[in-house]
Amino acid sequence: MFYDPRISMGMLFTLIGTILTAFGLSTRSEVDVYAKSMGIDANLWWGLVLLVFGIAILILGRRSQANLEKEKK
Amino acid sequence: MSNLAVPNLAATDSLILLIYAFFILAAGFSLKPAMTGSREFMQAGRSLPGWLCALAMLGAGLGAQEVLGMGAAGAKYGLASVGFFALGSIPAMLFAGLYLMPVFYGSNSAATSSSKAIRSIPEYLGLRFDRKTRVLNAFLFAAMTSFSAGIALYAMARVFVALHVFDRIATTLNLPSTGVLLLAMALPAALVLAYVLLGGLGAAMYNQAIQFCLVLAGLLPVVLLGLKRIGGWSGLKAASTGAFSRGMVQASSGATHAGAHPMGTSAIVLVLGVGLVLGGGTWCTDFRLLQSAMAAKNVESARRSPIIAAAVRVFVPFVVAVTGLIAVALPTPHTSIVIHNDNGVIYHEITVVPPAVEAGRGLIPAKAGVDGKPIIAADGHAALDYAMATPKILLEFLPTGLLGLGVTALLACLMGGVAASITSFSTVFTCDIFQALLTPNAADKRLLAVARWAVVGGTLLAFGAACAAMRFDSILDAMMLVFAFVNAPLFAVLSLAVFWKRATGHGAFAGFIAGAAVALLNHGLALPYGEQPGIHGGWIAPLIHPASEIVLGLGTAILAFLVSLLAAVIVSAFTKPRAAEDLKGLVHSMVPRASAGAKWWKRPEAMAAAILLVAIAVNLIFV
């Protein structure tokens, strides 16, 4: 294995999750934006889900990467 | 005016797309230093863990054709198609993991044999049979895989044009309106080319893992919102039967003897076709998928990766095919004028819907001709553009922000599938055409260079095929057609190769030729109802009339499989078999068994049985 792919995957999802959450928070009061999603602030909720997923994957990946580097030494 | 008709990506949407592109390219750059030899480039150094290979397999197996095709089938055939996809590929994936991977991967430990390990399916055929079988299969595979990458590029480019994803780039570049389609085909292809060129199969697989997760992350919110709108799973079920009975009326207006099954297929054709030939032909023989498992770090990981992939794959149709089901269940938009009175001022709110959209079913638009009017099929109904089911539903439910993630999901599935095609094309070209035919003793540096050039060549071929792929109405049907000509005979030959010691090279070669010839003949003689002779069949003389294109595809695949099997057996019986010691490790019965040290519930066989039971249970409960 070159490096643990969960690190980049975790970073990507953390980043996307953060953007969606921030965007969801800033547009919370705008009814027009969420007319499509039946008034649900889908950005906020799905952003939080992705954020949690991303951080969890990132932690797992970093832990296994540390083991990987220990083995190499 | 409603902004539904002209969707455009906002800054947040574009930002998510750009971040995705950045990460995808970063994987290529970070693996570039490790690409020191041809085996690092073509097989990722055979160093990857099983779970990563499984994710990469899933990503490779969920390309543009599969995502758009599953959505299309969900819309066209209703809930039955979810079962079709959920169960169809599972037995084949489990079979590949349990019985084929020990042979294809090689049972020796990676450390001693990685410089001699089998690199591709044609190379296995060469070792097991002879050079002519290897080269024939290599050429067929190279042609099929570049063609299928081309279909993927074209299909998704149409979607991107309809979603106006690349409009901003096109206007800054001052492109004419026809140039947008080309741009939408060229840009994803160029991204894939860049990261595969940099990081080889490793980069492709690292990205496929990311891409698979992104597809689910992008489509799952649509399914959740859609289910909420139409009243949960029971609402979906009710809507599906309604849509389905309408579909049957449509089908039976031309074909009165369509089978009892919702897909217009008799049950036996469905079971045989899906379980045995379609699933088996794809997951047991398609090197685009198997290359991921063959890059595992050891034989246990290689065996486990299709099995882990199967466990996840059971649930994929519930996300992907259900989007199409929801799309067909929603009301068709119509041009409407809403008058409302605001403080004495009368507003006329006009929502203009193009005629092709109004002629559609649910959210699925009819195909529009050059004049924008709906195209009427031979059966008198508007020809529906089912491939737009999933993209339409993204637009319907996703607000700015999530829409960017949804579009990223579409881009991700496209790139994962195309990357799989390109890397497998490169490997097969390098090993089985360049090395086998031209320079058997090429130095490794030369092979690495050839593999890189083959990546460029494969991308160009795919782009050429994309320009030629505009005449198919349902992408899945087109895929099945190609598949019937190439994969079904290959499945027959590979099964014999692995399980029958007596099979010979001449037999295998005859099997290929006979299978492909019969597939071609059947396609030339059969014409589905409501189609014109030509690319849809019947180009010799339309003598047989299957109920639908799916039935034609399945029938062709089954026929090709059986004829190929028969021809290979007969010719093998009359030719001289190879000595038993030459077949060591190449036939299943002569692969050294790994010691079954693990507890019984940790063994792959137990995992496979459990997954199969879950798949059947899921089918019984939900479909």
XYZ file of C-alpha atoms in Angstrom:
696
model
C 0.000 0.000 0.000
C 1.373 3.405 -0.990
C -0.444 5.348 1.706
C -3.736 4.827 3.462
C -6.450 6.077 1.077
C -8.745 6.828 3.988
C -6.628 9.899 4.727
C -7.415 11.625 1.432
C -10.978 10.306 1.471
C -11.461 11.622 5.009
C -10.013 14.997 4.093
C -12.268 15.289 1.037
C -15.440 14.445 2.931
C -14.510 16.654 5.889
C -13.966 19.549 3.510
C -17.200 19.002 1.579
C -19.086 18.498 4.843
C -17.725 21.755 6.241
C -18.660 23.704 3.119
C -22.186 22.283 3.019
C -22.725 22.875 6.742
C -21.472 26.448 6.506
C -23.562 27.127 3.421
C -26.574 25.516 5.056
C -26.160 27.695 8.167
C -25.806 30.889 6.139
C -28.868 30.167 3.979
C -31.058 28.778 6.738
C -33.559 31.592 6.601
C -33.834 31.747 2.794
C -37.058 29.994 1.897
C -36.373 30.080 -1.864
C -33.246 27.953 -1.609
C -35.041 25.122 0.170
C -38.302 25.140 -1.763
C -37.009 22.121 -3.692
C -36.207 20.123 -0.569
C -39.648 20.745 0.982
C -38.359 23.332 3.457
C -35.717 21.058 4.909
C -32.266 22.631 5.219
C -30.776 19.669 3.377
C -27.360 21.310 3.060
C -26.983 21.655 6.817
C -28.119 18.151 7.711
C -26.325 16.274 4.942
C -23.248 18.455 5.489
C -23.167 17.360 9.132
C -23.535 13.700 8.121
C -20.638 13.984 5.688
C -18.572 15.889 8.245
C -18.959 13.126 10.823
C -18.243 10.460 8.197
C -15.172 12.338 6.960
C -13.690 12.849 10.425
C -14.269 9.209 11.388
C -12.583 7.947 8.204
C -9.737 10.426 8.683
C -9.052 9.208 12.225
C -9.091 5.562 11.102
C -6.790 6.343 8.195
C -4.278 8.273 10.277
C -4.126 5.532 12.849
C -3.426 2.860 10.237
C -0.935 5.126 8.458
C 1.015 5.459 11.712
C 1.138 1.657 11.976
C 2.194 1.409 8.349
C 5.116 3.756 8.907
C 6.139 1.911 12.065
C 6.247 -1.336 10.068
C 8.376 0.237 7.367
C 10.961 1.302 9.931
C -40.690 32.196 -14.062
C -39.541 28.973 -12.542
C -35.807 28.424 -12.578
C -36.304 24.682 -12.925
C -35.932 24.710 -16.693
C -32.559 26.432 -16.780
C -30.513 25.088 -13.919
C -27.108 26.602 -13.486
C -24.477 25.858 -10.954
C -23.909 28.438 -8.243
C -20.516 29.229 -6.760
C -20.907 26.697 -3.938
C -21.750 23.925 -6.413
C -18.722 24.733 -8.532
C -16.505 24.864 -5.465
C -17.427 21.285 -4.550
C -16.708 20.153 -8.111
C -13.312 21.866 -8.029
C -12.382 20.329 -4.676
C -13.246 16.904 -6.079
C -11.074 17.483 -9.144
C -8.215 18.624 -6.918
C -8.300 15.480 -4.750
C -8.552 13.197 -7.778
C -5.456 14.748 -9.344
C -3.650 14.775 -5.995
C -3.903 10.975 -5.839
C -2.165 10.785 -9.215
C 0.632 13.127 -8.163
C 1.226 11.436 -4.814
C 1.563 7.982 -6.443
C 3.802 9.178 -9.273
C 7.120 8.580 -7.430
C 6.102 4.946 -6.763
C 5.656 4.176 -10.475
C 9.126 2.742 -10.962
C 8.305 -0.283 -13.103
C 5.606 -1.695 -15.362
C 4.169 -3.863 -12.590
C 3.879 -0.913 -10.237
C 2.032 0.941 -12.980
C -0.220 -1.893 -14.219
C -0.821 -3.802 -10.986
C -0.208 -1.192 -8.278
C 2.722 -3.376 -7.201
C 0.239 -6.021 -5.959
C 0.307 -4.333 -2.567
C -3.235 -3.231 -1.747
C -5.464 -4.472 1.104
C -8.660 -6.399 0.340
C -11.105 -3.725 1.482
C -9.525 -1.143 -0.825
C -9.690 -3.573 -3.767
C -13.344 -4.181 -2.905
C -14.130 -0.442 -2.897
C -12.231 0.013 -6.159
C -14.186 -2.875 -7.712
C -17.429 -1.263 -6.626
C -16.311 2.070 -8.053
C -15.277 0.456 -11.325
C -18.562 -1.473 -11.456
C -20.648 1.650 -10.880
C -19.765 3.675 -13.933
C -21.865 6.072 -15.952
C -23.698 3.281 -17.794
C -24.571 1.549 -14.553
C -25.773 4.659 -12.703
C -27.762 6.106 -15.618
C -28.793 2.617 -16.753
C -30.025 1.558 -13.307
C -31.957 4.797 -12.972
C -33.389 4.257 -16.451
C -34.351 0.660 -15.692
C -35.911 1.704 -12.386
C -38.064 4.205 -14.258
C -38.848 1.877 -17.140
C -39.524 -1.395 -15.333
C -40.390 -0.371 -11.787
C -39.483 -2.040 -8.539
C -38.733 -5.360 -10.246
C -35.543 -3.875 -11.621
C -34.262 -3.164 -8.105
C -34.433 -6.882 -7.404
C -32.934 -7.590 -10.802
C -29.889 -5.514 -9.943
C -29.699 -6.361 -6.239
C -29.645 -10.104 -6.771
C -28.333 -10.363 -10.336
C -24.667 -9.798 -9.779
C -24.274 -11.201 -6.258
C -23.845 -14.948 -7.026
C -21.328 -14.128 -9.737
C -19.290 -11.892 -7.446
C -19.238 -14.535 -4.729
C -18.296 -17.189 -7.261
C -15.447 -15.042 -8.565
C -14.121 -14.547 -5.051
C -14.395 -18.162 -3.953
C -13.278 -20.075 -7.027
C -11.776 -17.828 -9.694
C -9.484 -15.503 -7.770
C -7.147 -18.273 -6.502
C -6.549 -19.182 -10.161
C -6.343 -15.681 -11.632
C -4.354 -14.165 -8.800
C -2.040 -17.112 -8.469
C -1.870 -19.076 -5.298
C 1.807 -18.539 -4.499
C 2.805 -15.975 -1.943
C 3.173 -12.515 -3.391
C 6.786 -12.138 -2.331
C 8.168 -14.961 -4.451
C 6.043 -14.710 -7.557
C 5.168 -11.062 -8.035
C 7.563 -10.775 -10.980
C 5.779 -13.626 -12.766
C 2.209 -13.121 -11.591
C -0.578 -13.144 -14.161
C -1.286 -9.546 -15.170
C -4.476 -9.910 -17.209
C -7.239 -12.306 -18.239
C -5.847 -12.692 -21.780
C -2.472 -13.520 -20.241
C -4.158 -16.243 -18.188
C -5.750 -17.610 -21.376
C -2.303 -17.592 -22.981
C -0.798 -19.618 -20.129
C -3.731 -21.984 -19.917
C -4.304 -22.409 -23.667
C -2.225 -20.844 -26.397
C -1.164 -17.588 -27.974
C -3.934 -17.348 -30.560
C -6.650 -17.512 -27.884
C -4.780 -14.910 -25.848
C -4.351 -12.474 -28.728
C -7.916 -12.901 -30.015
C -9.315 -12.214 -26.574
C -6.934 -9.285 -26.107
C -8.122 -7.609 -29.312
C -11.803 -8.226 -28.524
C -11.356 -6.882 -25.021
C -9.423 -3.819 -26.134
C -12.130 -2.982 -28.683
C -14.984 -3.589 -26.242
C -13.486 -1.674 -23.368
C -12.670 1.437 -25.385
C -16.151 1.310 -26.926
C -17.802 1.055 -23.552
C -15.716 3.930 -22.174
C -16.880 5.916 -25.192
C -20.554 5.190 -24.484
C -19.989 6.284 -20.890
C -18.380 9.554 -21.921
C -21.122 10.378 -24.403
C -23.991 9.417 -22.095
C -22.728 11.545 -19.257
C -21.784 14.437 -21.550
C -25.434 14.642 -22.651
C -26.427 14.847 -19.010
C -23.868 17.546 -18.268
C -25.121 19.565 -21.227
C -28.700 19.256 -19.977
C -27.585 20.317 -16.499
C -25.517 23.226 -17.898
C -22.500 22.128 -15.890
C -19.873 23.355 -18.303
C -21.728 26.383 -19.671
C -19.620 28.857 -17.743
C -16.360 27.390 -19.042
C -17.800 27.229 -22.563
C -18.819 30.885 -22.574
C -15.438 32.029 -21.242
C -13.803 29.985 -24.005
C -16.257 31.432 -26.558
C -17.286 27.965 -27.723
C -20.255 27.492 -30.059
C -23.232 25.614 -28.589
C -22.191 22.336 -30.242
C -18.793 22.670 -28.623
C -20.295 22.285 -25.147
C -21.019 18.600 -25.761
C -17.468 18.017 -26.930
C -16.145 19.916 -23.937
C -18.301 17.813 -21.606
C -16.801 14.667 -23.147
C -13.229 15.953 -23.297
C -12.889 17.455 -19.824
C -13.663 14.318 -17.748
C -11.588 12.229 -20.178
C -8.663 14.598 -19.762
C -8.875 14.432 -15.954
C -8.918 10.620 -16.035
C -6.035 10.623 -18.506
C -4.010 12.875 -16.209
C -4.318 10.839 -13.040
C -4.008 7.434 -14.696
C -0.935 8.598 -16.580
C 0.599 9.795 -13.317
C -0.309 7.007 -10.941
C -1.386 4.018 -13.036
C -3.810 1.440 -11.661
C -2.994 2.517 -8.097
C -4.251 6.048 -8.670
C -7.284 4.718 -10.531
C -8.156 2.434 -7.614
C -7.546 5.016 -4.878
C -9.857 7.325 -6.787
C -12.471 4.635 -7.457
C -12.768 4.133 -3.709
C -13.388 7.871 -3.284
C -15.689 7.968 -6.298
C -17.850 5.129 -5.044
C -18.369 6.877 -1.701
C -19.128 10.143 -3.503
C -21.781 8.515 -5.712
C -23.593 7.288 -2.630
C -23.086 10.608 -0.799
C -24.503 12.504 -3.770
C -27.500 10.280 -4.509
C -28.596 9.257 -1.015
C -30.066 12.681 -0.070
C -32.139 12.599 -3.278
C -33.548 9.212 -2.362
C -34.330 10.333 1.194
C -36.035 13.553 0.052
C -37.833 11.739 -2.763
C -39.141 9.044 -0.459
C -40.389 11.720 1.927
C -42.232 13.445 -0.914
C -44.014 10.345 -2.235
C -44.817 8.875 1.163
C -42.033 6.495 2.129
C -41.372 3.008 0.874
C -45.051 2.065 0.721
C -45.736 5.174 -1.338
C -42.966 4.162 -3.673
C -44.354 0.655 -3.965
C -47.816 1.971 -4.790
C -46.428 4.442 -7.307
C -44.300 1.750 -8.862
C -47.182 -0.603 -9.576
C -49.120 2.293 -11.089
C -46.265 3.271 -13.329
C -45.693 -0.342 -14.148
C -49.251 -1.061 -15.295
C -49.060 1.986 -17.533
C -45.821 0.588 -18.884
C -47.514 -2.710 -19.590
C -50.275 -1.006 -21.526
C -47.618 0.682 -23.553
C -45.772 -2.564 -24.122
C -48.820 -4.641 -24.929
C -50.083 -2.220 -27.545
C -47.355 -3.615 -29.762
C -46.658 -6.980 -28.205
C -49.580 -8.953 -26.853
C -47.565 -11.945 -25.769
C -45.083 -10.171 -23.539
C -44.224 -12.562 -20.728
C -45.758 -12.601 -17.282
C -42.779 -10.853 -15.734
C -42.940 -7.073 -15.373
C -39.898 -6.623 -17.581
C -41.652 -8.317 -20.461
C -39.398 -11.269 -19.958
C -40.326 -14.823 -19.298
C -39.080 -15.907 -15.890
C -36.712 -18.546 -17.195
C -34.928 -16.103 -19.490
C -34.651 -13.691 -16.602
C -33.193 -16.181 -14.134
C -30.790 -17.703 -16.630
C -29.867 -14.445 -18.221
C -29.351 -12.367 -15.150
C -27.954 -14.855 -12.711
C -25.820 -16.944 -14.969
C -24.831 -15.009 -18.012
C -25.197 -11.322 -17.252
C -23.867 -11.435 -13.705
C -21.363 -14.169 -14.436
C -20.210 -12.596 -17.649
C -19.581 -9.304 -15.940
C -18.172 -10.114 -12.535
C -16.339 -13.337 -13.395
C -14.716 -12.309 -16.654
C -14.602 -8.551 -17.049
C -10.997 -7.570 -16.560
C -12.024 -3.972 -15.877
C -13.431 -5.218 -12.559
C -11.087 -8.123 -11.902
C -7.950 -6.021 -12.288
C -8.761 -4.437 -8.933
C -8.854 -7.780 -7.145
C -5.696 -8.897 -8.973
C -3.843 -5.922 -7.447
C -4.405 -7.243 -3.910
C -1.435 -7.880 -1.662
C -2.040 -11.608 -1.223
C -4.388 -14.353 -2.346
C -6.594 -14.077 0.766
C -7.190 -10.366 0.088
C -7.782 -11.106 -3.594
C -10.428 -13.684 -2.686
C -12.027 -11.470 -0.103
C -12.340 -8.365 -2.268
C -15.185 -9.502 -4.599
C -16.963 -10.940 -1.551
C -16.757 -7.685 0.413
C -17.823 -5.843 -2.735
C -20.861 -8.140 -3.043
C -21.897 -7.387 0.535
C -22.058 -3.671 -0.286
C -23.416 -4.125 -3.798
C -26.641 -5.713 -2.486
C -27.708 -2.277 -1.279
C -26.481 -0.117 -4.155
C -29.638 -0.506 -6.321
C -31.720 0.774 -3.421
C -29.981 4.080 -3.891
C -29.325 4.146 -7.619
C -32.330 2.402 -9.209
C -34.776 3.950 -6.745
C -33.917 7.433 -8.071
C -35.450 6.384 -11.396
C -38.509 4.958 -9.662
C -39.115 8.226 -7.829
C -38.622 10.183 -11.051
C -41.390 8.261 -12.785
C -43.724 8.460 -9.793
C -43.774 12.273 -9.617
C -46.284 14.291 -11.633
C -45.271 15.426 -15.106
C -44.671 19.177 -15.223
C -47.015 21.186 -17.479
C -47.041 24.746 -18.661
C -49.193 26.589 -16.183
C -50.359 30.084 -15.343
C -50.881 30.843 -11.692
C -52.706 34.081 -10.951
C -52.374 35.484 -7.488
C -53.429 38.708 -5.945
C -50.886 40.547 -3.832
C -52.155 43.781 -2.191
C -54.387 44.501 -5.120
C -51.692 43.835 -7.717
C -52.454 40.842 -9.918
C -49.469 38.645 -10.778
C -49.481 36.164 -13.644
C -46.870 33.559 -12.843
C -46.172 31.559 -15.986
C -44.157 28.371 -15.849
C -43.145 27.366 -19.352
C -42.369 23.695 -19.828
C -40.823 22.514 -23.111
C -43.162 20.239 -25.131
C -40.748 17.320 -24.891
C -40.928 17.479 -21.094
C -44.723 17.698 -21.147
C -44.923 14.594 -23.338
C -42.862 12.631 -20.828
C -43.868 10.264 -18.072
C -43.291 11.543 -14.554
C -40.164 13.631 -14.583
C -38.741 11.687 -17.484
C -38.786 13.814 -20.609
C -39.506 12.551 -24.095
C -36.643 12.729 -26.521
C -36.701 16.024 -28.345
C -36.096 16.354 -32.060
C -34.160 19.237 -33.587
C -37.307 21.397 -33.513
C -37.788 20.760 -29.778
C -40.932 18.669 -30.395
C -41.126 15.207 -28.817
C -40.049 12.282 -30.999
C -42.789 9.682 -31.487
C -41.658 6.049 -31.462
C -42.961 3.407 -33.885
C -45.608 2.295 -31.338
C -47.256 5.730 -31.403
C -46.073 6.880 -27.982
C -43.460 9.493 -27.300
C -39.991 7.990 -27.088
C -38.864 8.593 -23.528
C -35.344 9.608 -22.591
C -34.938 7.244 -19.660
C -31.259 8.017 -19.192
C -32.331 11.432 -17.875
C -34.244 9.889 -14.934
C -31.471 10.197 -12.361
C -30.200 13.647 -13.484
C -33.772 15.033 -13.506
C -34.409 13.878 -9.987
C -31.195 15.566 -8.812
C -32.507 18.864 -10.170
C -35.925 18.328 -8.676
C -34.835 17.852 -5.087
C -31.355 19.175 -4.489
C -30.927 22.794 -3.396
C -27.854 24.821 -4.329
C -24.929 23.285 -2.510
C -26.157 19.712 -2.494
C -26.732 20.035 -6.236
C -22.993 20.509 -6.590
C -22.469 17.288 -4.660
C -25.021 15.519 -6.881
C -23.281 16.664 -10.053
C -19.964 15.620 -8.490
C -21.485 12.176 -7.917
C -22.355 11.908 -11.617
C -18.863 13.035 -12.594
C -17.349 10.603 -10.081
C -19.204 7.555 -11.387
C -18.282 8.472 -14.950
C -14.603 8.871 -14.130
C -14.402 5.700 -12.034
C -15.777 3.589 -14.878
C -13.722 5.261 -17.578
C -10.523 4.953 -15.510
C -11.171 1.217 -15.110
C -11.571 0.898 -18.868
C -8.426 2.875 -19.596
C -6.155 1.058 -17.135
C -7.387 -2.360 -18.273
C -6.979 -1.332 -21.907
C -3.427 -0.246 -21.178
C -2.554 -3.481 -19.361
C -4.051 -5.723 -22.041
C -2.427 -3.755 -24.846
C 0.975 -3.795 -23.167
C 1.016 -7.444 -22.056
C -1.089 -9.221 -24.603
C -0.638 -7.249 -27.787
C 2.703 -5.435 -27.531
C 4.622 -8.005 -25.504
C 2.942 -11.168 -26.782
C 2.987 -10.258 -30.463
C 5.792 -7.770 -31.040
C 8.588 -7.849 -28.477
C 8.506 -10.798 -26.046
C 11.795 -9.766 -24.388
C 11.126 -6.066 -23.938
C 12.892 -4.423 -21.015
C 10.717 -3.336 -18.114
C 11.409 0.372 -18.699
C 10.142 -0.074 -22.266
C 6.974 -1.805 -21.027
C 6.327 1.049 -18.624
C 6.652 3.540 -21.465
C 4.354 1.458 -23.670
C 1.798 1.186 -20.871
C 1.790 4.983 -20.497
C 1.374 5.488 -24.245
C -1.409 2.891 -24.243
C -3.213 4.994 -21.630
C -3.110 7.934 -24.030
C -4.161 5.745 -26.960
C -7.013 4.173 -24.995
C -8.342 7.586 -23.994
C -8.251 8.780 -27.601
C -10.040 5.617 -28.803
C -12.692 6.073 -26.130
C -13.178 9.672 -27.194
C -13.592 8.544 -30.791
C -16.143 5.929 -29.733
C -18.005 8.588 -27.748
C -18.557 10.542 -30.946
C -20.053 7.397 -32.534
C -22.310 6.415 -29.622
C -25.258 8.718 -30.279
C -27.852 6.332 -31.697
C -28.755 4.224 -28.656
C -31.891 5.004 -26.679
C -31.284 3.056 -23.513
C -27.687 2.814 -22.472
C -28.183 -0.470 -20.692
C -29.432 -2.131 -23.876
C -26.388 -0.942 -25.765
C -24.149 -2.267 -23.048
C -25.879 -5.647 -23.137
C -25.438 -5.818 -26.894
C -21.691 -5.308 -26.693
C -21.576 -7.636 -23.751
C -23.399 -10.423 -25.586
C -20.887 -10.399 -28.404
C -17.786 -10.420 -26.241
C -18.410 -11.383 -22.646
C -20.840 -14.286 -22.892
C -18.476 -16.462 -24.995
C -15.625 -15.406 -22.724
C -17.573 -16.570 -19.668
C -18.118 -19.975 -21.284
C -14.459 -20.338 -22.263
C -13.127 -19.164 -18.904
C -15.422 -21.535 -16.985
C -14.098 -24.437 -19.027
C -10.516 -23.211 -18.647
C -10.746 -23.073 -14.886
C -12.817 -26.183 -14.181
C -12.152 -28.653 -17.015
C -8.593 -29.948 -17.361
C -9.419 -31.500 -20.725
C -10.240 -28.151 -22.430
C -7.743 -27.296 -25.184
C -6.558 -24.161 -26.935
C -8.233 -25.077 -30.217
C -11.458 -25.707 -28.317
C -11.303 -22.332 -26.595
C -10.598 -20.559 -29.869
C -13.493 -22.325 -31.581
C -15.733 -21.434 -28.633
C -14.946 -17.735 -29.012
C -15.587 -17.686 -32.746
C -18.783 -19.755 -32.588
C -20.217 -17.743 -29.691
C -19.595 -14.380 -31.294
C -20.898 -15.564 -34.675
C -24.138 -16.864 -33.174
C -24.619 -13.676 -31.168
C -24.192 -11.612 -34.310
C -26.564 -13.860 -36.283
C -29.248 -13.754 -33.582
C -29.009 -9.997 -33.384
C -29.372 -9.805 -37.149
C -32.482 -11.979 -37.176
C -34.355 -10.682 -34.122
C -36.077 -7.339 -33.890
C -37.781 -6.087 -30.705
C -41.317 -4.754 -31.107
C -41.575 -1.122 -31.987
C -38.029 -0.788 -33.323
C -36.653 -0.116 -36.756
C -34.224 -2.681 -38.222
C -30.638 -1.582 -37.729
C -28.624 -1.057 -34.612
C -31.500 -2.404 -32.473
C -31.497 -5.728 -34.319
C -33.033 -7.353 -37.366
C -30.508 -6.047 -39.867
C -30.362 -9.345 -41.804
C -34.068 -10.160 -41.785
C -36.402 -9.545 -38.835
C -37.689 -13.113 -38.320
C -37.947 -13.321 -34.520
C -39.679 -10.699 -32.378
C -38.602 -10.566 -28.733
C -40.744 -8.452 -26.395
C -38.148 -5.812 -25.662
C -34.560 -4.907 -26.210
C -33.642 -6.306 -22.802
C -35.104 -9.675 -23.788
C -33.150 -9.560 -27.037
C -29.942 -8.747 -25.170
C -30.456 -11.493 -22.593
C -31.483 -14.018 -25.251
C -28.431 -13.216 -27.346
C -26.185 -13.548 -24.306
C -27.637 -16.934 -23.300
C -27.437 -18.268 -26.842
C -23.856 -17.094 -27.283
C -22.926 -18.659 -23.952
C -24.457 -22.055 -24.774
C -23.133 -22.263 -28.328
C -19.687 -21.219 -27.221
C -19.703 -23.828 -24.459
C -20.833 -26.530 -26.868
C -18.297 -25.645 -29.560
C -15.450 -25.520 -27.045
C -16.390 -28.912 -25.577
C -16.726 -30.616 -28.964
C -13.485 -29.266 -30.406
C -11.631 -29.966 -27.134
C -12.786 -33.582 -27.223
C -11.154 -34.064 -30.612
C -7.874 -32.256 -29.916
C -4.901 -33.184 -27.779
C -5.040 -31.932 -24.159
C -2.024 -30.459 -22.406
C 0.043 -32.494 -19.982
C -1.188 -32.276 -16.400
C 2.034 -30.779 -15.008
C 1.737 -27.809 -17.404
C -1.583 -26.881 -15.838
C -0.378 -26.516 -12.267
C -2.003 -23.444 -10.723
C -4.020 -22.751 -13.883
C -6.916 -25.125 -13.219
C -8.991 -24.942 -10.072
C -8.456 -28.562 -9.078
C -4.668 -28.101 -9.359
C -4.306 -24.981 -7.249
C -2.527 -25.704 -3.970
C -5.007 -25.259 -1.149
C -4.300 -22.651 1.457
C -4.608 -24.108 4.937
C -8.043 -23.392 6.346
C -6.603 -22.059 9.593
C -9.200 -19.433 10.387
C -12.335 -20.162 12.380
C -15.090 -21.404 10.108
C -17.151 -18.229 10.371
C -14.165 -16.170 9.275
C -13.617 -18.151 6.083
C -14.674 -16.636 2.747
C -17.126 -19.491 2.131
C -19.117 -18.649 5.249
C -19.077 -14.947 4.409
C -20.293 -15.712 0.906
C -23.155 -17.885 2.120
C -24.257 -15.197 4.573
C -24.215 -12.508 1.880
C -26.235 -14.657 -0.498
C -28.877 -15.232 2.182
C -29.034 -11.506 2.952
C -29.419 -10.715 -0.766
C -32.305 -13.161 -1.113
C -33.935 -11.876 2.074
C -33.648 -8.274 0.903
C -35.311 -9.255 -2.354
C -38.165 -11.050 -0.646
C -38.800 -8.204 1.782
C -38.584 -5.185 -0.473
C -39.375 -6.248 -4.018
